[in-house]
Structure formats: C-alpha cells, structure tokens
XYZ file of C-alpha atoms in Angstrom:
582
model
C 80.930 32.211 -2.951
C 80.875 29.118 -0.948
C 83.336 30.602 1.562
C 80.779 33.491 1.983
C 78.020 31.353 2.492
C 79.692 29.242 5.083
C 81.005 32.436 7.015
C 77.389 34.013 7.098
C 75.863 30.608 8.244
C 78.091 30.609 11.078
C 78.042 34.086 11.966
C 73.941 33.981 12.246
C 74.082 30.595 13.780
C 76.729 31.972 16.297
C 74.249 34.865 16.967
C 71.296 32.879 17.771
C 73.513 30.546 20.010
C 74.698 33.304 22.244
C 71.471 35.220 22.279
C 69.986 31.861 23.423
C 72.615 31.291 26.140
C 72.498 35.144 27.437
C 68.619 35.002 27.592
C 68.788 31.660 29.498
C 71.433 33.300 32.003
C 69.441 36.476 32.556
C 71.940 38.651 30.622
C 70.166 40.157 27.626
C 70.313 43.852 26.638
C 68.040 46.120 25.406
C 65.009 44.395 26.078
C 63.074 47.344 27.565
C 61.514 49.636 25.207
C 62.121 47.868 22.295
C 59.714 49.544 20.233
C 61.488 53.019 20.715
C 64.611 51.777 19.376
C 64.455 53.941 16.088
C 61.791 51.862 13.715
C 60.801 55.573 12.402
C 58.404 56.078 9.584
C 60.799 57.917 7.440
C 62.913 54.509 7.438
C 59.881 52.613 6.773
C 59.440 54.956 3.550
C 63.054 54.480 2.644
C 62.422 50.780 2.952
C 59.453 50.536 0.567
C 61.152 52.901 -1.892
C 64.224 50.373 -2.192
C 61.710 47.446 -2.366
C 59.848 48.736 -5.153
C 62.948 50.785 -6.964
C 65.042 47.285 -7.202
C 61.895 45.408 -8.558
C 61.454 47.928 -11.209
C 65.057 48.128 -12.606
C 65.154 46.638 -16.184
C 61.940 45.029 -15.538
C 60.993 44.745 -19.348
C 64.628 43.632 -20.401
C 65.783 41.508 -17.186
C 65.349 38.589 -17.634
C 66.172 38.951 -21.296
C 63.657 37.081 -23.546
C 60.771 35.380 -22.318
C 59.661 31.991 -20.667
C 57.454 29.816 -22.645
C 54.993 29.465 -20.153
C 54.684 32.986 -19.524
C 54.496 33.829 -23.350
C 51.824 31.311 -23.226
C 49.704 33.084 -20.755
C 50.538 36.528 -22.368
C 48.857 35.287 -25.545
C 45.917 34.018 -23.969
C 45.785 37.330 -21.905
C 45.664 39.071 -25.612
C 43.114 36.776 -26.617
C 40.812 37.869 -23.802
C 41.540 41.458 -24.017
C 40.548 41.521 -27.608
C 37.865 38.957 -27.888
C 36.958 37.583 -24.105
C 38.387 34.245 -25.293
C 41.617 32.228 -25.011
C 43.791 31.630 -28.211
C 41.452 28.772 -29.192
C 38.246 30.437 -28.918
C 36.935 29.287 -25.639
C 34.645 31.916 -24.029
C 36.138 33.031 -20.841
C 37.778 30.054 -19.682
C 37.933 28.929 -15.979
C 41.170 26.870 -17.074
C 43.456 27.410 -19.909
C 44.174 24.708 -22.282
C 47.749 25.495 -22.206
C 49.960 22.863 -23.745
C 47.106 20.414 -24.230
C 48.466 17.517 -22.159
C 49.207 20.029 -19.393
C 46.862 22.821 -18.617
C 47.532 26.285 -17.190
C 45.831 28.510 -14.604
C 43.912 31.730 -15.672
C 44.243 34.135 -12.977
C 47.413 36.041 -14.018
C 46.153 36.272 -17.820
C 42.996 37.936 -16.462
C 44.883 40.402 -14.402
C 46.746 40.933 -17.248
C 43.894 42.177 -19.513
C 43.562 45.787 -18.229
C 47.370 46.511 -18.445
C 47.233 45.337 -22.145
C 44.109 47.703 -22.549
C 46.011 50.461 -20.974
C 49.638 50.030 -21.996
C 49.762 47.847 -25.108
C 51.515 44.705 -25.385
C 55.322 44.181 -24.680
C 57.459 42.429 -22.252
C 57.232 45.189 -19.900
C 53.312 45.144 -19.729
C 52.928 41.527 -19.344
C 55.484 41.450 -16.505
C 53.702 44.339 -14.554
C 50.848 42.352 -12.970
C 53.110 40.210 -11.251
C 54.997 42.960 -9.903
C 52.098 44.759 -8.677
C 50.763 41.423 -7.123
C 54.012 40.891 -5.398
C 54.140 44.297 -3.899
C 50.473 43.490 -2.543
C 51.700 40.472 -0.973
C 54.573 42.481 0.748
C 51.982 44.579 2.127
C 50.328 41.534 3.716
C 53.282 40.167 5.095
C 54.132 43.606 6.852
C 50.297 43.685 7.868
C 50.322 40.040 9.542
C 53.787 40.921 10.980
C 52.198 43.912 12.682
C 49.286 41.754 13.807
C 51.690 39.237 15.129
C 53.787 40.934 17.160
C 54.418 45.048 16.240
C 55.413 47.634 13.874
C 58.867 46.894 14.709
C 58.604 43.151 13.807
C 56.591 44.050 10.463
C 59.626 46.370 9.505
C 62.203 43.523 10.052
C 59.962 41.099 8.092
C 59.542 43.736 5.123
C 63.263 44.272 5.207
C 64.079 40.531 4.810
C 61.658 40.450 2.112
C 63.064 43.404 0.196
C 66.214 41.728 -0.208
C 64.911 38.093 -0.296
C 65.884 36.326 -3.587
C 62.657 34.087 -4.138
C 60.239 37.258 -3.630
C 62.834 39.203 -6.032
C 63.127 36.808 -8.785
C 59.291 35.545 -9.328
C 58.268 39.102 -8.993
C 60.361 39.888 -12.499
C 58.774 37.273 -14.995
C 55.282 36.531 -15.571
C 54.555 32.592 -14.464
C 50.959 31.671 -13.794
C 51.766 29.795 -10.675
C 53.578 32.396 -8.771
C 50.577 34.445 -8.380
C 49.046 31.806 -5.661
C 51.280 32.739 -2.820
C 50.644 36.589 -2.737
C 46.624 35.956 -3.055
C 46.920 33.360 -0.262
C 48.855 35.687 1.894
C 46.495 38.686 1.361
C 43.642 36.001 2.259
C 45.529 35.202 5.597
C 45.992 39.122 6.158
C 42.370 39.639 6.040
C 41.482 36.487 7.852
C 43.683 37.300 10.919
C 42.032 40.981 10.641
C 38.403 39.807 10.604
C 39.295 37.130 13.258
C 40.406 39.343 15.962
C 37.887 39.771 18.970
C 35.347 37.697 20.399
C 31.626 38.411 18.765
C 28.657 38.306 20.709
C 26.682 35.001 19.746
C 23.459 36.884 19.348
C 24.519 39.887 17.609
C 26.652 37.989 15.086
C 23.604 36.071 14.147
C 21.633 39.379 12.977
C 22.038 41.059 9.732
C 24.112 43.798 11.726
C 26.250 41.008 13.111
C 26.837 39.243 9.925
C 27.754 42.364 8.356
C 29.976 44.150 10.865
C 33.383 45.212 10.060
C 34.974 42.028 11.218
C 32.666 39.844 9.487
C 33.252 41.548 6.124
C 37.114 41.235 6.406
C 36.370 37.464 6.917
C 34.468 37.694 3.638
C 36.974 39.636 1.842
C 39.417 37.008 2.670
C 37.288 34.376 1.242
C 37.397 36.476 -2.104
C 41.256 35.881 -2.012
C 41.187 32.316 -1.060
C 38.625 31.763 -3.791
C 40.977 33.604 -6.592
C 43.801 31.173 -5.209
C 42.018 28.374 -7.058
C 42.541 30.091 -10.505
C 46.175 30.793 -9.670
C 47.752 27.356 -9.490
C 46.443 23.795 -9.467
C 48.416 23.214 -6.175
C 45.942 25.494 -4.314
C 43.586 22.244 -4.499
C 45.976 20.596 -1.960
C 46.323 23.706 0.092
C 43.489 26.180 0.374
C 40.548 23.728 1.259
C 42.687 21.994 3.969
C 43.577 25.335 5.556
C 40.214 26.967 5.388
C 38.798 23.653 7.091
C 41.691 23.621 10.049
C 40.930 27.499 10.504
C 37.356 27.342 10.270
C 37.316 24.838 13.196
C 40.002 26.848 14.984
C 37.892 29.918 15.166
C 35.002 27.903 16.000
C 36.401 26.402 19.020
C 37.622 29.598 19.999
C 34.696 31.296 19.604
C 35.818 33.905 17.349
C 33.109 33.333 14.557
C 29.578 31.582 14.880
C 28.320 29.227 12.263
C 26.175 31.947 10.445
C 29.590 33.533 9.660
C 31.147 30.343 8.619
C 28.359 29.651 6.278
C 28.450 33.282 4.520
C 32.435 32.669 4.355
C 31.907 29.048 2.772
C 29.125 30.972 0.124
C 31.571 33.747 -0.667
C 34.512 31.036 -1.479
C 32.631 28.526 -3.420
C 30.640 31.439 -5.115
C 34.017 32.721 -6.547
C 35.702 29.022 -6.879
C 32.923 27.058 -8.367
C 33.907 27.172 -11.895
C 37.435 25.737 -11.551
C 35.769 23.206 -8.913
C 33.354 22.412 -11.659
C 36.183 22.344 -14.316
C 37.987 19.604 -12.108
C 34.836 17.706 -11.640
C 33.864 17.904 -15.568
C 37.654 16.202 -16.269
C 37.582 13.623 -13.512
C 34.187 12.474 -14.327
C 35.131 13.190 -18.193
C 31.955 15.001 -18.837
C 31.352 17.501 -21.694
C 32.331 21.255 -21.625
C 29.952 23.210 -19.633
C 29.168 26.766 -20.839
C 28.046 29.419 -18.893
C 27.255 33.218 -19.873
C 29.995 34.683 -17.393
C 32.691 31.362 -18.176
C 33.083 28.210 -19.676
C 34.086 25.145 -17.502
C 36.176 23.014 -20.522
C 37.116 19.388 -20.618
C 40.495 18.736 -21.694
C 40.903 15.197 -23.212
C 44.547 14.828 -23.399
C 45.400 15.815 -19.947
C 48.293 13.966 -18.355
C 48.779 16.118 -15.295
C 46.951 13.902 -12.497
C 50.012 11.976 -12.307
C 51.769 14.583 -10.616
C 50.020 14.059 -7.363
C 50.745 11.122 -4.963
C 47.476 10.279 -4.451
C 47.336 8.888 -8.427
C 50.577 7.256 -8.455
C 51.320 3.667 -9.134
C 53.364 3.554 -6.164
C 52.012 5.951 -3.524
C 54.399 5.155 -0.598
C 57.568 4.977 -2.479
C 56.383 8.509 -4.429
C 55.604 10.022 -1.163
C 59.150 9.361 0.160
C 60.420 10.779 -3.080
C 58.565 13.776 -2.524
C 59.465 14.358 1.084
C 63.541 14.236 -0.099
C 62.602 16.650 -2.754
C 60.953 18.881 -0.362
C 63.652 18.810 2.233
C 66.368 19.451 -0.671
C 64.399 22.495 -2.416
C 62.835 24.336 0.581
C 65.410 23.323 3.730
C 68.583 22.649 2.110
C 68.184 24.762 -0.719
C 70.001 22.830 -3.284
C 70.026 24.210 -6.807
C 66.913 24.137 -9.102
C 65.778 25.834 -12.108
C 68.094 28.626 -13.001
C 65.070 30.936 -13.430
C 63.768 29.936 -9.875
C 66.663 30.511 -7.762
C 70.547 31.340 -7.989
C 72.606 28.380 -7.144
C 74.762 30.328 -4.745
C 71.989 31.790 -2.743
C 69.144 29.795 -2.892
C 65.457 31.180 -2.288
C 65.933 32.718 1.493
C 69.852 32.784 1.111
C 71.646 29.516 1.999
C 72.604 31.156 5.592
C 68.928 31.849 6.578
C 67.696 28.455 7.591
C 68.928 28.860 11.454
C 67.113 32.204 11.241
C 64.018 30.729 10.172
C 63.996 27.636 12.217
C 64.371 30.141 15.467
C 61.426 32.044 14.277
C 59.529 29.005 14.012
C 60.232 28.326 17.757
C 59.475 31.889 18.615
C 55.980 31.081 16.874
C 55.322 28.067 18.406
C 56.141 29.573 21.896
C 53.906 32.537 21.208
C 51.169 30.303 19.846
C 50.529 28.572 23.178
C 52.070 31.495 25.711
C 50.957 34.758 24.207
C 49.103 36.611 26.867
C 47.091 38.272 24.017
C 44.783 36.123 22.626
C 44.425 37.708 19.368
C 48.347 37.416 18.619
C 48.150 33.821 20.090
C 45.340 33.028 17.427
C 47.516 34.603 14.680
C 50.629 32.832 15.175
C 48.362 29.744 15.492
C 46.792 30.512 11.542
C 50.558 31.049 10.671
C 51.660 27.563 11.757
C 48.572 25.826 10.497
C 49.383 27.945 7.041
C 52.882 26.384 7.297
C 51.661 22.966 8.288
C 49.292 22.943 5.152
C 52.279 23.982 2.949
C 54.294 21.120 4.120
C 51.462 18.851 3.431
C 51.062 20.321 -0.017
C 54.627 19.789 -1.038
C 54.333 16.102 0.171
C 51.421 15.630 -2.469
C 53.201 17.019 -5.212
C 55.751 14.760 -7.102
C 59.418 16.000 -6.965
C 58.425 19.786 -6.090
C 60.848 22.339 -7.498
C 60.743 26.275 -6.352
C 57.860 27.372 -8.290
C 55.582 24.017 -7.290
C 56.212 24.785 -3.389
C 56.107 28.654 -3.879
C 53.253 28.823 -1.199
C 55.716 27.924 1.833
C 58.381 30.752 1.234
C 56.134 33.766 2.700
C 55.930 31.535 5.985
C 59.757 31.149 6.084
C 59.926 34.928 5.384
C 57.855 35.717 8.247
C 59.628 33.199 10.574
C 62.914 34.927 9.451
C 61.723 38.566 10.005
C 60.352 37.574 13.591
C 63.724 35.839 14.818
C 65.314 38.957 13.532
C 63.393 41.234 15.420
C 63.600 39.286 18.630
C 67.278 39.279 18.392
C 67.677 42.941 17.720
C 65.006 43.461 20.623
C 66.686 41.216 23.392
C 70.154 41.652 22.101
C 71.252 44.872 20.496
C 74.631 43.595 19.263
C 73.068 40.826 17.434
C 71.370 43.466 14.985
C 74.997 44.727 13.605
C 75.959 41.236 12.676
C 72.492 40.233 11.173
C 72.582 43.382 9.363
C 76.147 43.012 8.050
C 75.593 39.543 6.939
C 72.411 40.365 4.917
C 73.903 43.393 3.102
C 77.046 41.374 2.121
C 74.337 38.590 0.751
C 72.145 41.036 -0.917
C 74.791 42.938 -2.390
C 76.354 39.860 -3.933
C 73.009 38.339 -5.174
C 71.895 41.852 -6.950
C 75.268 41.977 -8.559
C 75.163 38.467 -9.846
C 71.364 38.665 -10.815
C 71.994 41.763 -12.805
C 75.244 40.270 -14.515
C 76.231 36.949 -15.190
C 72.655 35.385 -14.410
C 70.890 37.930 -16.667
C 73.421 36.630 -19.487
C 72.490 33.067 -18.724
C 68.909 33.573 -18.744
C 68.874 35.341 -22.542
C 69.523 31.873 -23.636
C 67.279 29.874 -21.340
C 64.095 32.662 -22.126
C 64.791 32.526 -25.926
C 65.880 36.196 -26.400
C 67.795 35.457 -29.734
C 64.857 33.543 -31.137
C 62.296 36.260 -30.279
C 64.179 38.876 -31.526
C 64.778 36.913 -34.896
C 61.081 36.252 -35.026
C 60.201 39.782 -34.655
C 62.671 41.061 -37.159
C 61.448 38.547 -39.839
C 57.837 39.391 -39.037
C 58.655 43.071 -39.958
C 59.214 41.782 -43.718
C 55.954 41.374 -45.799
C 56.628 37.630 -46.647
C 53.690 35.556 -47.724
C 55.469 32.570 -45.942
C 57.706 32.073 -42.815
C 59.368 28.916 -42.170
C 60.552 28.970 -38.514
C 62.679 25.912 -37.154
C 61.283 24.187 -33.944
C 64.790 23.835 -32.876
C 66.564 25.667 -29.834
C 70.273 25.327 -28.777
C 69.504 24.652 -25.292
C 66.189 22.728 -24.928
C 66.281 20.866 -28.807
C 63.010 20.709 -30.788
C 59.603 21.775 -30.071
C 56.995 22.985 -32.478
C 54.518 24.075 -29.405
C 57.099 26.100 -27.968
C 58.499 28.044 -30.956
C 54.854 28.879 -32.063
C 53.735 30.303 -29.062
C 57.228 32.263 -28.938
C 56.447 33.300 -32.345
C 52.779 34.311 -31.514
C 54.146 36.317 -28.419
C 56.605 38.009 -30.603
C 54.644 39.005 -33.491
C 51.234 39.770 -31.395
C 49.281 37.241 -33.589
C 45.692 37.924 -33.297
C 43.749 34.909 -31.830
C 41.144 35.141 -34.689
C 43.903 35.053 -37.379
C 45.589 31.908 -35.565
C 42.059 30.169 -35.732
C 41.691 30.894 -39.213
C 38.565 32.933 -38.644
C 40.041 35.903 -40.183
C 43.278 36.597 -42.911
C 44.428 39.899 -41.208
C 47.276 39.316 -39.034
C 46.820 42.178 -36.756
C 50.579 41.951 -35.624
C 52.753 44.510 -34.317
C 55.109 46.029 -37.048
C 53.652 44.059 -39.956
C 51.864 45.364 -42.901
C 48.660 43.253 -43.562
C 48.910 44.256 -47.419
C 49.193 40.161 -48.207
C 46.332 38.334 -46.687
C 47.232 34.645 -46.281
C 45.919 32.404 -43.616
C 47.626 31.660 -40.625
C 48.375 27.866 -41.243
C 49.693 28.708 -44.934
C 51.916 31.643 -43.477
C 53.557 30.118 -40.582
C 55.288 26.708 -40.977
C 57.366 25.287 -37.913
C 59.700 23.225 -39.522
C 63.293 23.407 -40.976
C 62.760 23.939 -44.829
C 63.954 21.650 -47.631
C 66.088 23.105 -50.306
C 63.188 22.977 -52.597
C 61.183 25.525 -50.495
C 64.145 27.358 -49.913
C 64.480 28.210 -53.561
C 60.708 27.526 -54.632
C 58.922 30.044 -52.732
C 58.997 33.610 -54.318
C 58.387 35.446 -51.118
C 59.234 33.483 -47.961
C 61.333 34.301 -45.071
C 63.188 31.633 -42.721
C 64.042 31.874 -38.984
C 66.718 29.056 -38.823
C 69.757 28.063 -36.640
C 72.958 29.835 -37.314
C 74.732 26.621 -38.678
C 72.164 26.358 -41.579
C 73.564 29.604 -42.806
C 75.267 27.538 -45.764
C 71.545 26.769 -46.837
C 71.129 30.109 -48.171
C 72.727 31.752 -51.397
C 73.519 35.331 -49.976
C 73.150 36.770 -53.606
C 69.247 36.009 -53.411
C 68.995 36.296 -49.693
C 69.473 39.038 -47.405
C 70.992 36.978 -44.016
C 71.011 38.590 -40.420
C 72.370 36.760 -37.314
C 70.891 37.038 -34.053
C 72.950 34.898 -31.791
C 72.361 31.361 -32.093
C 69.964 31.994 -35.191
C 69.674 33.880 -38.708
C 66.901 35.373 -40.286
C 67.059 34.887 -44.236
C 64.868 37.107 -46.198
C 64.443 37.435 -50.077
C 66.632 40.397 -51.534
C 64.040 42.750 -53.236
C-alpha cells in the first residue's frame, strides 16, 4: 500500500510540475473551449447517483455496532421524539449534559427526531440524518465551485468529493460534531450567492432593498451559520471570526450596506443566542435558565475548557503542540482514530497534498487577479474560510480528524479546482489524475467494506450490542451487565448508554418516573424500576445463584461462573449472555 501511495504521489506531483513548466513556456494544450470538452448533464447525473449509492451500501450494518457518542446522541434524540426532553428530563436543551464532564452538541439529535417519528428507532434510522446532511454539503460544494469558476470545475469538485475518504466515512456514522462542516458550507454557499452584485445604497436601505433576492440569501446563510453553533463547540472559535471578517470585506467592497449587516446579525444571534447564553451561564456559573422554547443549562462538572489553548496553563507551549498536531493530522495525514480515517489513505488520500496546494495557489491568484469581481470575492471568502479553519485548529488542543473537520471541505474545493485547471490547460493530465484517483478509490472502498469493517465491529461494540439486545428479549427482573470491554477497559457510563440504545429504553423509565420499560422486543409484564432492574457490574456468586430471575451480560472468560444446568449460555464474540433456564 505504501508503494502505491508513493507512486500516486509522484505521478500527481509530476503532472503538476510538467503542466506548470509547459504553462510557463506557452506550450499548453486544450486551453480554448475548456467548457465544451464534455462535462455533460448525463455524466453529472451518473456522478450524483454514484455519490449517493456508494454511501447507502450497508449503511445500517457498516460500520458494525455503534459508537458510544453516537449512541448517546441517539438516546437523547429518542427522548426528544417522545417527550421533548433529553434523557435526564431537561426540556428542549440548547446543549446536552452528555457524559457530565464533557457536554454534547444538540443539532444532530434534533435533526434525528423526525426520522425517528417516520421510521422508528434503529441504527439505520439514526445514521440517515448525517447521510442527508452530508449530501446537502456536497450540493453546497458543487454550488460554490460553480460560483467560483464554472460548471466544469463544479463537476471536478463533486467527483473528488464522491470518492473522498473523509467525506465518505463521516457520512456513515452518527457523530454530532460531523454536522458542523456541512452546515458551515451551506452557509458559505448562500453567502457567496447573496453577496454577488453591487447593491445601490439608497434602495438597499429601504424595506424592498432589505428583502431583495440577494438579501434573502444573505439572511438564509445566517440561519445555517447560527445552526453551526449547535453542531460543535469548536464553532465558537470559527464562525464568529469568519463572519466578522466576511462582514468587513463585504462592507469595504460595497456588496452590502449596514442595514443588511444589521439584519444578518439579528438573524444569526436570534437563532444562536440560546447556545451563547448557555456558554455564558457556564462561564459565570449561573443557574440554569428555562424558557418556553428551550433550556439553557448549567453543567457543574464540566472539564472541557481545558481543551482550549486560551485556558491552558502553558499557552505558548500548548500552541506549538497544537500546531504540530494540526500539521500532522491535516497536511501529513498521519494515522488518526480508526473510525475517522484509514491509515493507508488518510482523509484526502495521502497523494493529494500537491493537488490541494496547487488549488490553494490558484485560489490565491484568482482572489487577486480574476477579472470578474463576483468570482474574485468568492475566492477571497473561500480563503478566509480556510484561514479561520487553521486558526481554529491552533486553538484546539491536539486536534484529531473530527476536531478539525471544518477544514476538509476547503481542501476538497482546492483539489477539485486544481484538477479542473489541469484538465483544462493540459488534457493529457486528466488521464493521469483520473487513473490515480480511480486506483486509490477502488483500494479505499475495498478496504473499507472488508478488513476495516471487521476491525470496526470491535471498536463500535457490535458484540456487546447484540448480546444486550438478545438478553433484553427475556423477561428478567434483574440484569447484571459488565462494565468491561475487550478494547477500552471498564466504563459503567459507556455500557449503560449502549444498553439504553440497544434496548430502546424510555427516558421516563430511565429517570424512574415510570416502571414501564417501553423497550423494543421486551415484554413489560414484570414492572421493575430501572435502577433495580439494570445493574452495571460484574455479579458475585451470591448474586448469580441468589437471584431467581436474573439475566447476565458478561465477558466470555467469565463463562465458568455459570452452571449450564441452571443457565442457558449463548456467546456473542467476546461476551456471553446467561439466562435462567425456564
């Protein structure tokens, strides 16, 4: 695999070097009529179909099992769908309590609610919202590239995005923070659309001007930027700085007037003020504030502020460490968490950085020299987006792929722009680029659906979830559930969340407000309160043989604890389920 990556890297670097040399010496081919070279509508439809189809294959089964953070968001989404609260009973929270010591963004869970209403509660349903959001982000990337250059460039961006490892992998598991880049790109798309053209100052200040078609797109962009604040805490170090810079640029270039900027601010803060209020409440240690339409909670046990360089005990040392992590994860594409990237391919394919740098250089040139002022402005906004992403990565301690996910759409756009110009200016380059990425993508998808999928079953607790679901089908008064896993060690909170996900445990039952379990495939004939029924601990011998109607989910090495004449024992990978024989 390393040999193939090196060959791909040298091939793409060679293509860029030769094309640059021929451009300098005036020997380029195919420059004229670039848009008539065959970017047809049928090909675009085929590309869109492929993008969607490959992301839908085995969506509910691959990756197997379910991530613990995703399961937590799903459990809170189920509570919202049934009761309008999170699992702890907080009415429409602006931010989830999460693990207690580390909170969780709410946007993806709220987005999941209508899917639960329509399709019920299972792994496929919970993953669908992220898939839909990712496809919306892909549409925004296409629209931005079309605004930047042309339809041909937009097709190149969409083609690169269709086989991009980061975009593909994040779209197939339900992690709350991965909603952030898609919402931001949708905001950027409508911002570039709304900023096109130069308004007349007089008419823009009238009601008609403030509600013009361009103004409405500006306000719509603020809706998405406002929603970003509920998608990931990192947005606080990205979105406000980007919007401030964009506002200054648009005012200086007379693309908007103060009246429009004021309305944009009203829309943005009108949507995002509950999450800003929540952050202020927790910074000042004020009490929870309840409103009819939301709750801004105070979290007494939060420790997440230590993740930010400004709150570090050694900020300069931490800043240098953050920069090293940013370079390692984003530009060198070193191995990251297995569910974020496959080591052999990275986030963008390890051979892609020369192409991305070339696209960045083209964007810098176009932002200063393009003859079309609208395109020049759009390129400038893209570069501001990228710069704010770099700043965000430097603020967050030791970023991994999901913490710096905001930067990857800009790199996808840079890569697509570079590929477009290569194909336009030097036709022979297109064959090399297509060959390289076809080979890389075939190898990536093969590994994703085979060896990587098998490894992920352990990482996402597939055996435990199957064991818990099987045990839940029995009518046991008590369940002893081990806190252990073979990969991550012991954690009561984690296994409790996974059990709640597997058994669809109702939030009111969890809180002790009802004795009715309302679980999937479970008879409620024996009404036992949650705290008495579910015990997250390894059982003692007295508990194994002293309980008359108890079920056990424990590690496979604990099989010898159970007399198989008294218990029916079934294995699920690293776990066993022991149920009393009837």
